[in-house]
Structure formats: structure tokens, C-alpha cells
Amino acid sequence: MSHSASGEDGRLSAKTKLAVGAIGIVFGDIGTSPLYAFRETFVGPHPLTLDRLHVLGVVSLIFWSMTLVVAIQYVTILMRADNKGQGGSLALVALISSHIGRSRYGWMAVLLGVFATSLFYGDSMITPAISVLSAVEGLTVVEAGLKPLVIPIAIVLLVLLFFLQKRGTAKVGALFGPVMIVYFTTIATLGIIQIFVHPEILYALNPWYAVQFFLVDKTLAFLALGSVVLAVTGSEALYSDMGHFGRGPMRLSWFAFVMPCLLLNYFGQGAMVISLTGADAAEAIQNPFFIMAPEVLRLPLVILATCATFIASQAVISGAFSITHQAMQLGFIPRLSIRHTSESEAGQIYIPSVNWALLVAVLILVLTFQNSSNLASAYGIAVTGAVTIDTLLMAVLFVGVWKWRWWYAAPVVLLFLIVDGAYFAANLTKVADGGWFPLLVGAIVFTLLTTWAKGRKLMRERMTEVALPIEIFAKSAANSATRVPGTAIFMASSTAGVPSALLHNIKHNKVLHERVVILTVDIAEEPYVDPAKRVNITDLGDGFFRMVLRYGFMEETDVPAALKQIENCGGMFDMMQTSFFLSRQTLLPSEKPAMMLWREKIFSWMLRNAATAMEFFRLPTNRVVELGSQVRI
């Protein structure tokens, strides 16, 4: 009994630690929404009257939106749809594709997932800008004369944030949990004080007040959804980050701590505003989050909120690195230079090109939109677009993967489509006011991702068409070429035919190594591959071997590390006696191109700027030989 009890205590302790970690890293985005979400419904592009009807209606909408979209759709339902522990649109698409990939509708699910991923990049640009700006704007509540310093301070903080990325988050990450716990506890306490003084705000728990808002003021209620949805921004990130902490700890931290704290703060903001009249109410609604605090505590609250937004932005940037890595492994993005910032944590990565592109975009957003209210118009559309796409993918999941009867799935999907679709439609009205930005970013990224995937597929097909069968080549070359000591590994994108680098080596150098390995790295549509199933080796005779290394889309493709574990491929691999031969393709114009000319030019540009296989597969730099070839697509 004592061993059982101690084991149970250990599991509980581990789950609690993971739940605290999730509070620090995962919930920052949605946790900083109270800074601007409630305010924007009243002072945004379609301002509302500050009366009892509208305040209760908005708070009720926030409560039920958080309950339906975050608590039920994402935390309860979609977190069950994990791909070996991993979540997010790409992981969901990979899960669906493994079940219906060969059906005629499989490609639609893939395109939806890729577009949701594309919208995420727009979100990852806006989140740091609006979060940091809204926190720094709290200084104007402390001292109105500090307004001219808001943008310079925000820019300095954002530049610092992006420059810190290359150092990794392993060391400062330990502080994230405690800081966010203090932040959530503080905003909940401020809310409780206001609710205690003005308890009538609790009427907003009744959905009738949200319905009444629509019955009395249909148009403005619909438009208000475009701002109310800011309260659930970050819901997609919860699902994407599930692999880091696990379903159980994240559900524990959400239902037991984060959701209650957020709702207490929103209800507190509503309670404060509903109790004021005239000029006092008009002044309070300009920044209710900070005005809730006593004057003596406002500066510490600004500092705490700024730390929280810094952490939230860090999580979104790390998410962009993670999504890029997944897309790269699944063949939607060319190889990019990746740096590992932690020796123990495989997920701690830094992608310089993504980091600097995000920094430039964020600074342009801050300088263009000038304040968080203007940025709020651009914010919601990327989030609601991704959530609506996830709902469509959820429908495919229910029927295609979980095998629900359609009459069970239809009501559930229809409910969420109505809710998510209404939010998306309301945000479409903000396209002219800034909503065009995430849509533009999404369209550009979607074009790049699909162009690379199609161009890569076409290039592989062309190379396979002209490839010689390896069995015939091995017997012919073994008898005609001079053999030299050592091992030659020829990297090949396909498991069929002879790599062009091998043909060029024979043609120009007229020699073959004693052991020739044709190596293909295969990325599976699952996050992790069982190490026991990592390697597949075929002995072709005459010192030739065909090897396939399988990795999940969340794993690092460290080829030398894998080779050191292999013994049944003509002996062990000594890196000092092994040479890696890589092919670098150059595209030539085709008389009948399979892609439109402008897409072919984009693909050619992406191919030229991709990181080399040497970096991507972590090959020793002094053991690599690159040989060029030309391809028409």
C-alpha cells in the first residue's frame, strides 16, 4: 500500500509540475487578452453604449465564447485528437491523412491544414505587437504625459525579445510559470474585489443576456463579436502546444486555474464599468484592466502585465519555430538553418530566418498601427479563420477517424460551425481596418507552402523517370569501376533508382568506394518513430546497400548519430572513413512546364535559398562532397 501511495503521489506531483509549466508557456497568449478584449468591444471600430444591457451582454458573450470555443471545442474535444501526443493543425492533418489520405477528399483536408498553418504566421506577427503595446500603454494610466514614450519603449522591448531567441528559453523558461501564476492570481484578485462590490454582474452567467443583446441591437451585437473573440485568441495555440505538456496537465491548469482567473477578471471589468456613469465610465472604459487597480498599484501592475506579454510573445515565437520545423519535415517548407538551444530538450530550437522575418513584420506593425486598438482590428481574423478550419477538420476527424455516425457528428459540428463562423464573419467586416494584413500574410505563406510541396513532388517525379534501376547499376559498376578504401554515402530523396550524385561520381571520378550506401531519410506522418523501426537496410551485393532512415515530423534528423548505432550494414561506420555525397539540383526552363511560370520561378528561388542537406542532416562539414545536376519540371 505504501509503494502504491508513493507512486500515486509521484504521478500527481509530476502532473502538477507539468500543469505549472503549461501556465507559464502555453496560456500566455489567451492570458493577456483581458488587457484589450473587453475594452475593444466598447471603444473599437463599432463602439457600444455603456449601459447595463450592453455590459451584461458583452460579459455573457465572453463567458459563453470561452466555454464553447476554448473549454469544450479545444480543451475537451480536440485535445483527444492527438497524433501520438502532438496537437495542432498539421498534426491533425497528418492524423487524418493516415486514415483517409488515399480517398478523393484527403487532399482537401491537407489544404485546409496548410491554410490554417499559414494564418498562424499572421497571428504570430500580431500577437507580440498587440500584447506588448497594450501592456506598455498602461503607463498612460499611471501618467498621461508618458504617452509619447509608449511606442519607443514597446520597440525596445520587442527588439530585445527577438534578440534573446538565439540564446534559447531553457534558462529563463523556469521563471515563466511563477511569473504567470502571480499575474493570473493578481488579475483574479482585482476581478473578485469588483464583483464583491457590484455582484449584479454575475447575471451575465445567464446566456439570456447575450441573446437579449442580439434581440435589442442586432447589427452592433454581430459586429461586437469581432472584438469579443479577442478573449479566446490563443485557443489554437493550446492545441498546438499539447505535445509539450500532455493533455492531462493542460486540462488541469485550464479548468482549475487559468479559466477561473480570466473569467473573474472579465466579470470584474464589467462590474466596475457597470457601476460608473457619465465621464467616469467613459474614462474607465479606455483602459479598464489597469483602472481596476488602486492608483498606488497601477505601476507594479503595468510592470507585471509587461512581463506577462513578454512571456506570451515568447511562446508565440517559439510556436512559429515549432510549426516551421513540422512543415519542413512534412515537405511544405524548404530546408532552413536550425540551431538547437538546449542539449537536453529536442524541442528547443531557433530558426534565424523565421526570427528576423517576424521581427521586421512586428516592427512594421507597431510603427504602422501605432496603438493596440488599431491592431485589434487586424488580430481576430487570423484566429477565427484558423478556428473555423479546425472545426471543418474536426468534422472529418469525427467521421473519417473516430467513425462516428453522421447523425451524431452533424449536430456537434453544426453548433461549432455556427459559433466559429459567426466570429469569422464578424471579423471579415474589419478587413479594411487592418484585417487585410493577416489575410495577406496567410495568402503569401499558403502560396509558398503549396508551391514548394508541388515543385518538390514534380522534381522527384522527373528524377525518378530518368533514374536507372539500382540493382542493374550495382552489378555493372562493381565490375567496371576501380574500388577505393572507405565508405561513400549517397543521399537520395527517393527509394528507387540511382542518385544523380552517384552517376556523376562514376562519370567524373571513375571510382567507387569499397562500401556504397544509398541513404534516404523518410519523414513519417507521425510525430515520433519507434527507434526499433528507425532503420531499414537492403544488401544489394557487391558492397552496395540501400538504407532508409525513418523519423517523425517532430524529431531531429541527425544522420551521423543514427549511423553510429548501425552494425548490420557491412560493419560499423567510422565518420573519418566515410564521405557523404549530396546532389544539388538546378532548375532549367521546360517547354511544357507542369506549374505556372510565376510559381516555377518562386520554386526555383526557394530551391536556391534552401539550407544545404549538410546542415539539415547534421553531416560533418569536412566529410561532404556536393555534385550538381540539372532538372526540368
PDB file of C-alpha atoms in Angstrom, residues 212-478:
ATOM      1  CA  GLN A 212     -31.156  39.857 -25.348  1.00  0.00           C
ATOM      2  CA  PHE A 213     -28.181  41.886 -26.627  1.00  0.00           C
ATOM      3  CA  PHE A 214     -28.800  40.424 -30.102  1.00  0.00           C
ATOM      4  CA  LEU A 215     -32.580  40.904 -29.916  1.00  0.00           C
ATOM      5  CA  VAL A 216     -32.298  44.588 -28.987  1.00  0.00           C
ATOM      6  CA  ASP A 217     -29.268  45.593 -31.066  1.00  0.00           C
ATOM      7  CA  LYS A 218     -28.792  43.010 -33.850  1.00  0.00           C
ATOM      8  CA  THR A 219     -26.210  44.791 -36.017  1.00  0.00           C
ATOM      9  CA  LEU A 220     -23.985  46.095 -33.225  1.00  0.00           C
ATOM     10  CA  ALA A 221     -24.169  42.744 -31.395  1.00  0.00           C
ATOM     11  CA  PHE A 222     -22.960  40.957 -34.526  1.00  0.00           C
ATOM     12  CA  LEU A 223     -20.140  43.479 -35.028  1.00  0.00           C
ATOM     13  CA  ALA A 224     -19.212  43.205 -31.337  1.00  0.00           C
ATOM     14  CA  LEU A 225     -18.358  39.532 -31.947  1.00  0.00           C
ATOM     15  CA  GLY A 226     -15.297  40.786 -33.838  1.00  0.00           C
ATOM     16  CA  SER A 227     -13.938  42.158 -30.548  1.00  0.00           C
ATOM     17  CA  VAL A 228     -15.391  39.559 -28.160  1.00  0.00           C
ATOM     18  CA  VAL A 229     -13.403  36.872 -30.000  1.00  0.00           C
ATOM     19  CA  LEU A 230     -10.192  38.540 -28.784  1.00  0.00           C
ATOM     20  CA  ALA A 231     -10.960  36.893 -25.437  1.00  0.00           C
ATOM     21  CA  VAL A 232     -10.352  33.438 -26.971  1.00  0.00           C
ATOM     22  CA  THR A 233      -7.242  34.244 -29.013  1.00  0.00           C
ATOM     23  CA  GLY A 234      -4.645  31.639 -28.206  1.00  0.00           C
ATOM     24  CA  SER A 235      -7.065  28.700 -28.238  1.00  0.00           C
ATOM     25  CA  GLU A 236      -5.351  27.180 -31.297  1.00  0.00           C
ATOM     26  CA  ALA A 237      -2.004  27.578 -29.512  1.00  0.00           C
ATOM     27  CA  LEU A 238      -3.300  25.464 -26.604  1.00  0.00           C
ATOM     28  CA  TYR A 239      -3.916  22.601 -29.016  1.00  0.00           C
ATOM     29  CA  SER A 240      -0.594  23.090 -30.835  1.00  0.00           C
ATOM     30  CA  ASP A 241       1.406  23.009 -27.578  1.00  0.00           C
ATOM     31  CA  MET A 242      -0.278  19.872 -26.241  1.00  0.00           C
ATOM     32  CA  GLY A 243       2.774  17.744 -27.059  1.00  0.00           C
ATOM     33  CA  HIS A 244       4.992  19.715 -24.676  1.00  0.00           C
ATOM     34  CA  PHE A 245       2.955  19.094 -21.526  1.00  0.00           C
ATOM     35  CA  GLY A 246       0.338  16.446 -22.274  1.00  0.00           C
ATOM     36  CA  ARG A 247      -3.438  16.518 -22.324  1.00  0.00           C
ATOM     37  CA  GLY A 248      -3.962  15.888 -18.578  1.00  0.00           C
ATOM     38  CA  PRO A 249      -1.744  18.649 -17.140  1.00  0.00           C
ATOM     39  CA  MET A 250      -3.063  21.203 -19.642  1.00  0.00           C
ATOM     40  CA  ARG A 251      -6.678  20.399 -18.831  1.00  0.00           C
ATOM     41  CA  LEU A 252      -5.865  20.612 -15.113  1.00  0.00           C
ATOM     42  CA  SER A 253      -4.208  24.033 -15.410  1.00  0.00           C
ATOM     43  CA  TRP A 254      -7.004  25.369 -17.678  1.00  0.00           C
ATOM     44  CA  PHE A 255     -10.073  24.266 -15.715  1.00  0.00           C
ATOM     45  CA  ALA A 256      -8.600  24.582 -12.202  1.00  0.00           C
ATOM     46  CA  PHE A 257      -6.718  27.855 -12.572  1.00  0.00           C
ATOM     47  CA  VAL A 258      -6.439  29.765 -15.863  1.00  0.00           C
ATOM     48  CA  MET A 259     -10.099  29.833 -16.946  1.00  0.00           C
ATOM     49  CA  PRO A 260     -11.441  30.875 -13.499  1.00  0.00           C
ATOM     50  CA  CYS A 261      -8.818  33.652 -13.226  1.00  0.00           C
ATOM     51  CA  LEU A 262      -9.627  35.021 -16.684  1.00  0.00           C
ATOM     52  CA  LEU A 263     -13.378  34.959 -16.146  1.00  0.00           C
ATOM     53  CA  LEU A 264     -13.066  36.636 -12.738  1.00  0.00           C
ATOM     54  CA  ASN A 265     -11.112  39.462 -14.369  1.00  0.00           C
ATOM     55  CA  TYR A 266     -13.585  39.912 -17.243  1.00  0.00           C
ATOM     56  CA  PHE A 267     -16.514  39.919 -14.823  1.00  0.00           C
ATOM     57  CA  GLY A 268     -14.577  42.378 -12.633  1.00  0.00           C
ATOM     58  CA  GLN A 269     -14.024  44.761 -15.550  1.00  0.00           C
ATOM     59  CA  GLY A 270     -17.738  44.561 -16.340  1.00  0.00           C
ATOM     60  CA  ALA A 271     -18.688  45.134 -12.673  1.00  0.00           C
ATOM     61  CA  MET A 272     -16.512  48.241 -12.468  1.00  0.00           C
ATOM     62  CA  VAL A 273     -17.839  49.789 -15.681  1.00  0.00           C
ATOM     63  CA  ILE A 274     -21.497  48.994 -14.930  1.00  0.00           C
ATOM     64  CA  SER A 275     -21.211  50.824 -11.608  1.00  0.00           C
ATOM     65  CA  LEU A 276     -19.960  54.056 -13.198  1.00  0.00           C
ATOM     66  CA  THR A 277     -21.835  56.728 -15.116  1.00  0.00           C
ATOM     67  CA  GLY A 278     -21.078  59.602 -17.471  1.00  0.00           C
ATOM     68  CA  ALA A 279     -17.487  60.814 -17.708  1.00  0.00           C
ATOM     69  CA  ASP A 280     -16.225  58.315 -15.129  1.00  0.00           C
ATOM     70  CA  ALA A 281     -17.476  55.369 -17.209  1.00  0.00           C
ATOM     71  CA  ALA A 282     -16.102  56.891 -20.426  1.00  0.00           C
ATOM     72  CA  GLU A 283     -12.676  57.299 -18.798  1.00  0.00           C
ATOM     73  CA  ALA A 284     -12.668  53.816 -17.233  1.00  0.00           C
ATOM     74  CA  ILE A 285     -13.501  52.014 -20.483  1.00  0.00           C
ATOM     75  CA  GLN A 286     -10.379  53.471 -22.149  1.00  0.00           C
ATOM     76  CA  ASN A 287      -8.265  51.070 -20.084  1.00  0.00           C
ATOM     77  CA  PRO A 288     -10.431  49.116 -17.604  1.00  0.00           C
ATOM     78  CA  PHE A 289      -7.769  46.467 -16.959  1.00  0.00           C
ATOM     79  CA  PHE A 290      -5.420  48.950 -15.264  1.00  0.00           C
ATOM     80  CA  ILE A 291      -8.068  51.290 -13.815  1.00  0.00           C
ATOM     81  CA  MET A 292      -9.461  48.365 -11.765  1.00  0.00           C
ATOM     82  CA  ALA A 293      -6.283  48.509  -9.658  1.00  0.00           C
ATOM     83  CA  PRO A 294      -5.849  51.100  -6.879  1.00  0.00           C
ATOM     84  CA  GLU A 295      -3.761  54.033  -8.072  1.00  0.00           C
ATOM     85  CA  VAL A 296      -0.763  53.061  -5.919  1.00  0.00           C
ATOM     86  CA  LEU A 297      -0.631  49.593  -7.518  1.00  0.00           C
ATOM     87  CA  ARG A 298      -1.019  50.604 -11.166  1.00  0.00           C
ATOM     88  CA  LEU A 299       2.685  50.947 -11.944  1.00  0.00           C
ATOM     89  CA  PRO A 300       3.521  47.496 -10.467  1.00  0.00           C
ATOM     90  CA  LEU A 301       0.560  46.107 -12.467  1.00  0.00           C
ATOM     91  CA  VAL A 302       1.956  47.663 -15.670  1.00  0.00           C
ATOM     92  CA  ILE A 303       5.336  46.020 -14.977  1.00  0.00           C
ATOM     93  CA  LEU A 304       3.687  42.652 -14.216  1.00  0.00           C
ATOM     94  CA  ALA A 305       1.488  42.855 -17.340  1.00  0.00           C
ATOM     95  CA  THR A 306       4.522  43.751 -19.465  1.00  0.00           C
ATOM     96  CA  CYS A 307       6.346  40.666 -18.148  1.00  0.00           C
ATOM     97  CA  ALA A 308       3.268  38.563 -18.949  1.00  0.00           C
ATOM     98  CA  THR A 309       3.051  39.898 -22.520  1.00  0.00           C
ATOM     99  CA  PHE A 310       6.780  39.322 -22.945  1.00  0.00           C
ATOM    100  CA  ILE A 311       6.227  35.673 -21.942  1.00  0.00           C
ATOM    101  CA  ALA A 312       3.140  35.377 -24.182  1.00  0.00           C
ATOM    102  CA  SER A 313       5.100  36.724 -27.140  1.00  0.00           C
ATOM    103  CA  GLN A 314       7.960  34.333 -26.401  1.00  0.00           C
ATOM    104  CA  ALA A 315       5.540  31.399 -26.538  1.00  0.00           C
ATOM    105  CA  VAL A 316       4.106  32.502 -29.895  1.00  0.00           C
ATOM    106  CA  ILE A 317       7.580  32.946 -31.419  1.00  0.00           C
ATOM    107  CA  SER A 318       8.646  29.515 -30.159  1.00  0.00           C
ATOM    108  CA  GLY A 319       5.409  28.190 -31.655  1.00  0.00           C
ATOM    109  CA  ALA A 320       6.355  29.691 -35.027  1.00  0.00           C
ATOM    110  CA  PHE A 321       9.703  27.866 -34.855  1.00  0.00           C
ATOM    111  CA  SER A 322       7.946  24.599 -33.968  1.00  0.00           C
ATOM    112  CA  ILE A 323       5.321  24.935 -36.741  1.00  0.00           C
ATOM    113  CA  THR A 324       8.048  25.773 -39.273  1.00  0.00           C
ATOM    114  CA  HIS A 325      10.008  22.700 -38.232  1.00  0.00           C
ATOM    115  CA  GLN A 326       6.915  20.490 -38.612  1.00  0.00           C
ATOM    116  CA  ALA A 327       6.108  21.983 -42.038  1.00  0.00           C
ATOM    117  CA  MET A 328       9.734  21.494 -43.103  1.00  0.00           C
ATOM    118  CA  GLN A 329       9.698  17.834 -42.102  1.00  0.00           C
ATOM    119  CA  LEU A 330       6.362  17.241 -43.842  1.00  0.00           C
ATOM    120  CA  GLY A 331       7.676  18.742 -47.094  1.00  0.00           C
ATOM    121  CA  PHE A 332       5.863  22.113 -47.186  1.00  0.00           C
ATOM    122  CA  ILE A 333       8.856  24.366 -46.482  1.00  0.00           C
ATOM    123  CA  PRO A 334      12.401  24.091 -47.885  1.00  0.00           C
ATOM    124  CA  ARG A 335      15.210  23.195 -45.531  1.00  0.00           C
ATOM    125  CA  LEU A 336      16.099  26.121 -43.257  1.00  0.00           C
ATOM    126  CA  SER A 337      19.060  26.552 -40.939  1.00  0.00           C
ATOM    127  CA  ILE A 338      18.060  25.301 -37.462  1.00  0.00           C
ATOM    128  CA  ARG A 339      20.040  25.862 -34.272  1.00  0.00           C
ATOM    129  CA  HIS A 340      19.460  23.828 -31.140  1.00  0.00           C
ATOM    130  CA  THR A 341      19.452  25.951 -27.996  1.00  0.00           C
ATOM    131  CA  SER A 342      19.292  23.102 -25.483  1.00  0.00           C
ATOM    132  CA  GLU A 343      21.339  19.909 -25.228  1.00  0.00           C
ATOM    133  CA  SER A 344      18.590  18.080 -23.335  1.00  0.00           C
ATOM    134  CA  GLU A 345      15.362  19.414 -24.905  1.00  0.00           C
ATOM    135  CA  ALA A 346      14.918  18.496 -28.582  1.00  0.00           C
ATOM    136  CA  GLY A 347      12.042  20.978 -28.979  1.00  0.00           C
ATOM    137  CA  GLN A 348      14.206  23.967 -28.025  1.00  0.00           C
ATOM    138  CA  ILE A 349      15.132  25.254 -31.473  1.00  0.00           C
ATOM    139  CA  TYR A 350      15.939  28.593 -33.068  1.00  0.00           C
ATOM    140  CA  ILE A 351      15.386  29.346 -36.778  1.00  0.00           C
ATOM    141  CA  PRO A 352      17.206  32.603 -37.638  1.00  0.00           C
ATOM    142  CA  SER A 353      15.373  33.363 -40.900  1.00  0.00           C
ATOM    143  CA  VAL A 354      11.948  32.994 -39.231  1.00  0.00           C
ATOM    144  CA  ASN A 355      13.044  35.034 -36.197  1.00  0.00           C
ATOM    145  CA  TRP A 356      14.278  38.027 -38.193  1.00  0.00           C
ATOM    146  CA  ALA A 357      11.316  37.944 -40.604  1.00  0.00           C
ATOM    147  CA  LEU A 358       8.944  38.053 -37.602  1.00  0.00           C
ATOM    148  CA  LEU A 359      10.902  40.934 -36.023  1.00  0.00           C
ATOM    149  CA  VAL A 360      10.720  43.052 -39.187  1.00  0.00           C
ATOM    150  CA  ALA A 361       6.977  42.346 -39.534  1.00  0.00           C
ATOM    151  CA  VAL A 362       6.285  43.140 -35.852  1.00  0.00           C
ATOM    152  CA  LEU A 363       8.176  46.466 -36.003  1.00  0.00           C
ATOM    153  CA  ILE A 364       6.322  47.442 -39.191  1.00  0.00           C
ATOM    154  CA  LEU A 365       3.016  46.628 -37.455  1.00  0.00           C
ATOM    155  CA  VAL A 366       3.860  48.740 -34.376  1.00  0.00           C
ATOM    156  CA  LEU A 367       5.012  51.733 -36.449  1.00  0.00           C
ATOM    157  CA  THR A 368       2.061  51.470 -38.857  1.00  0.00           C
ATOM    158  CA  PHE A 369      -0.842  50.862 -36.462  1.00  0.00           C
ATOM    159  CA  GLN A 370       0.608  52.963 -33.577  1.00  0.00           C
ATOM    160  CA  ASN A 371      -1.626  51.547 -30.791  1.00  0.00           C
ATOM    161  CA  SER A 372      -3.233  48.308 -29.611  1.00  0.00           C
ATOM    162  CA  SER A 373      -6.778  49.411 -30.535  1.00  0.00           C
ATOM    163  CA  ASN A 374      -5.820  49.774 -34.197  1.00  0.00           C
ATOM    164  CA  LEU A 375      -4.020  46.415 -34.090  1.00  0.00           C
ATOM    165  CA  ALA A 376      -7.097  44.737 -32.590  1.00  0.00           C
ATOM    166  CA  SER A 377      -8.834  45.232 -35.943  1.00  0.00           C
ATOM    167  CA  ALA A 378      -6.160  43.117 -37.602  1.00  0.00           C
ATOM    168  CA  TYR A 379      -5.972  40.497 -34.878  1.00  0.00           C
ATOM    169  CA  GLY A 380      -9.166  38.474 -34.786  1.00  0.00           C
ATOM    170  CA  ILE A 381      -9.393  37.389 -38.406  1.00  0.00           C
ATOM    171  CA  ALA A 382      -6.348  35.086 -38.335  1.00  0.00           C
ATOM    172  CA  VAL A 383      -7.530  33.406 -35.135  1.00  0.00           C
ATOM    173  CA  THR A 384     -11.157  32.938 -36.238  1.00  0.00           C
ATOM    174  CA  GLY A 385     -10.007  31.681 -39.646  1.00  0.00           C
ATOM    175  CA  ALA A 386      -7.790  29.030 -38.043  1.00  0.00           C
ATOM    176  CA  VAL A 387     -10.534  28.043 -35.553  1.00  0.00           C
ATOM    177  CA  THR A 388     -13.122  27.682 -38.353  1.00  0.00           C
ATOM    178  CA  ILE A 389     -10.719  25.496 -40.344  1.00  0.00           C
ATOM    179  CA  ASP A 390     -10.099  23.351 -37.249  1.00  0.00           C
ATOM    180  CA  THR A 391     -13.881  22.900 -36.964  1.00  0.00           C
ATOM    181  CA  LEU A 392     -14.042  21.631 -40.558  1.00  0.00           C
ATOM    182  CA  LEU A 393     -11.133  19.284 -39.872  1.00  0.00           C
ATOM    183  CA  MET A 394     -12.951  18.186 -36.701  1.00  0.00           C
ATOM    184  CA  ALA A 395     -15.882  17.089 -38.872  1.00  0.00           C
ATOM    185  CA  VAL A 396     -13.528  14.915 -40.957  1.00  0.00           C
ATOM    186  CA  LEU A 397     -11.992  13.585 -37.736  1.00  0.00           C
ATOM    187  CA  PHE A 398     -15.366  12.537 -36.315  1.00  0.00           C
ATOM    188  CA  VAL A 399     -16.454  10.630 -39.415  1.00  0.00           C
ATOM    189  CA  GLY A 400     -13.162   9.540 -41.010  1.00  0.00           C
ATOM    190  CA  VAL A 401     -11.025   8.710 -37.957  1.00  0.00           C
ATOM    191  CA  TRP A 402     -13.321   8.199 -34.967  1.00  0.00           C
ATOM    192  CA  LYS A 403     -16.009   6.584 -37.181  1.00  0.00           C
ATOM    193  CA  TRP A 404     -18.945   8.461 -35.661  1.00  0.00           C
ATOM    194  CA  ARG A 405     -22.315   8.069 -37.343  1.00  0.00           C
ATOM    195  CA  TRP A 406     -23.023  11.214 -39.332  1.00  0.00           C
ATOM    196  CA  TRP A 407     -26.201  11.931 -37.365  1.00  0.00           C
ATOM    197  CA  TYR A 408     -24.098  12.069 -34.161  1.00  0.00           C
ATOM    198  CA  ALA A 409     -21.366  14.204 -35.711  1.00  0.00           C
ATOM    199  CA  ALA A 410     -23.580  16.666 -37.617  1.00  0.00           C
ATOM    200  CA  PRO A 411     -25.224  18.439 -34.615  1.00  0.00           C
ATOM    201  CA  VAL A 412     -21.877  18.878 -32.827  1.00  0.00           C
ATOM    202  CA  VAL A 413     -20.094  20.174 -35.920  1.00  0.00           C
ATOM    203  CA  LEU A 414     -23.042  22.418 -36.848  1.00  0.00           C
ATOM    204  CA  LEU A 415     -23.042  24.023 -33.381  1.00  0.00           C
ATOM    205  CA  PHE A 416     -19.353  24.909 -33.587  1.00  0.00           C
ATOM    206  CA  LEU A 417     -19.607  25.990 -37.242  1.00  0.00           C
ATOM    207  CA  ILE A 418     -22.380  28.440 -36.324  1.00  0.00           C
ATOM    208  CA  VAL A 419     -20.366  29.853 -33.405  1.00  0.00           C
ATOM    209  CA  ASP A 420     -16.968  29.944 -35.156  1.00  0.00           C
ATOM    210  CA  GLY A 421     -18.483  31.022 -38.465  1.00  0.00           C
ATOM    211  CA  ALA A 422     -20.270  33.948 -36.773  1.00  0.00           C
ATOM    212  CA  TYR A 423     -16.976  35.123 -35.260  1.00  0.00           C
ATOM    213  CA  PHE A 424     -15.190  34.780 -38.604  1.00  0.00           C
ATOM    214  CA  ALA A 425     -17.959  36.642 -40.451  1.00  0.00           C
ATOM    215  CA  ALA A 426     -17.890  39.459 -37.861  1.00  0.00           C
ATOM    216  CA  ASN A 427     -14.129  39.785 -38.296  1.00  0.00           C
ATOM    217  CA  LEU A 428     -14.438  39.965 -42.088  1.00  0.00           C
ATOM    218  CA  THR A 429     -16.044  43.381 -41.555  1.00  0.00           C
ATOM    219  CA  LYS A 430     -12.639  44.545 -40.230  1.00  0.00           C
ATOM    220  CA  VAL A 431     -10.708  43.697 -43.407  1.00  0.00           C
ATOM    221  CA  ALA A 432     -10.438  47.326 -44.488  1.00  0.00           C
ATOM    222  CA  ASP A 433      -9.362  48.454 -40.982  1.00  0.00           C
ATOM    223  CA  GLY A 434      -6.368  46.113 -40.782  1.00  0.00           C
ATOM    224  CA  GLY A 435      -7.813  42.628 -41.173  1.00  0.00           C
ATOM    225  CA  TRP A 436      -6.232  42.534 -44.620  1.00  0.00           C
ATOM    226  CA  PHE A 437      -2.792  42.081 -43.034  1.00  0.00           C
ATOM    227  CA  PRO A 438      -3.127  38.523 -41.628  1.00  0.00           C
ATOM    228  CA  LEU A 439      -5.104  37.515 -44.729  1.00  0.00           C
ATOM    229  CA  LEU A 440      -2.297  38.839 -46.939  1.00  0.00           C
ATOM    230  CA  VAL A 441       0.343  37.060 -44.835  1.00  0.00           C
ATOM    231  CA  GLY A 442      -1.743  33.869 -44.907  1.00  0.00           C
ATOM    232  CA  ALA A 443      -2.164  34.033 -48.699  1.00  0.00           C
ATOM    233  CA  ILE A 444       1.571  34.601 -49.264  1.00  0.00           C
ATOM    234  CA  VAL A 445       2.618  31.787 -46.897  1.00  0.00           C
ATOM    235  CA  PHE A 446      -0.029  29.441 -48.352  1.00  0.00           C
ATOM    236  CA  THR A 447       1.287  30.133 -51.871  1.00  0.00           C
ATOM    237  CA  LEU A 448       4.882  29.474 -50.777  1.00  0.00           C
ATOM    238  CA  LEU A 449       3.992  26.258 -48.919  1.00  0.00           C
ATOM    239  CA  THR A 450       1.884  24.752 -51.704  1.00  0.00           C
ATOM    240  CA  THR A 451       4.338  25.845 -54.404  1.00  0.00           C
ATOM    241  CA  TRP A 452       7.221  24.158 -52.603  1.00  0.00           C
ATOM    242  CA  ALA A 453       5.208  20.958 -51.995  1.00  0.00           C
ATOM    243  CA  LYS A 454       4.113  20.724 -55.643  1.00  0.00           C
ATOM    244  CA  GLY A 455       7.526  21.677 -57.088  1.00  0.00           C
ATOM    245  CA  ARG A 456       9.272  19.161 -54.842  1.00  0.00           C
ATOM    246  CA  LYS A 457       6.828  16.429 -55.917  1.00  0.00           C
ATOM    247  CA  LEU A 458       7.330  17.249 -59.620  1.00  0.00           C
ATOM    248  CA  MET A 459      11.107  17.328 -59.269  1.00  0.00           C
ATOM    249  CA  ARG A 460      11.133  13.915 -57.600  1.00  0.00           C
ATOM    250  CA  GLU A 461       8.901  12.510 -60.354  1.00  0.00           C
ATOM    251  CA  ARG A 462      11.215  13.830 -63.095  1.00  0.00           C
ATOM    252  CA  MET A 463      14.279  12.408 -61.365  1.00  0.00           C
ATOM    253  CA  THR A 464      12.576   9.029 -60.889  1.00  0.00           C
ATOM    254  CA  GLU A 465      11.607   8.904 -64.575  1.00  0.00           C
ATOM    255  CA  VAL A 466      15.243   9.026 -65.709  1.00  0.00           C
ATOM    256  CA  ALA A 467      16.734   7.027 -62.839  1.00  0.00           C
ATOM    257  CA  LEU A 468      18.496   3.711 -63.529  1.00  0.00           C
ATOM    258  CA  PRO A 469      17.455   0.623 -61.518  1.00  0.00           C
ATOM    259  CA  ILE A 470      19.961   0.318 -58.675  1.00  0.00           C
ATOM    260  CA  GLU A 471      20.294  -3.489 -58.952  1.00  0.00           C
ATOM    261  CA  ILE A 472      21.453  -3.301 -62.592  1.00  0.00           C
ATOM    262  CA  PHE A 473      23.737  -0.337 -61.885  1.00  0.00           C
ATOM    263  CA  ALA A 474      25.358  -2.058 -58.876  1.00  0.00           C
ATOM    264  CA  LYS A 475      26.390  -5.144 -60.858  1.00  0.00           C
ATOM    265  CA  SER A 476      27.619  -3.098 -63.823  1.00  0.00           C
ATOM    266  CA  ALA A 477      29.569  -0.528 -61.780  1.00  0.00           C
ATOM    267  CA  ALA A 478      31.065  -3.144 -59.456  1.00  0.00           C
TER     268      ALA A 478
END
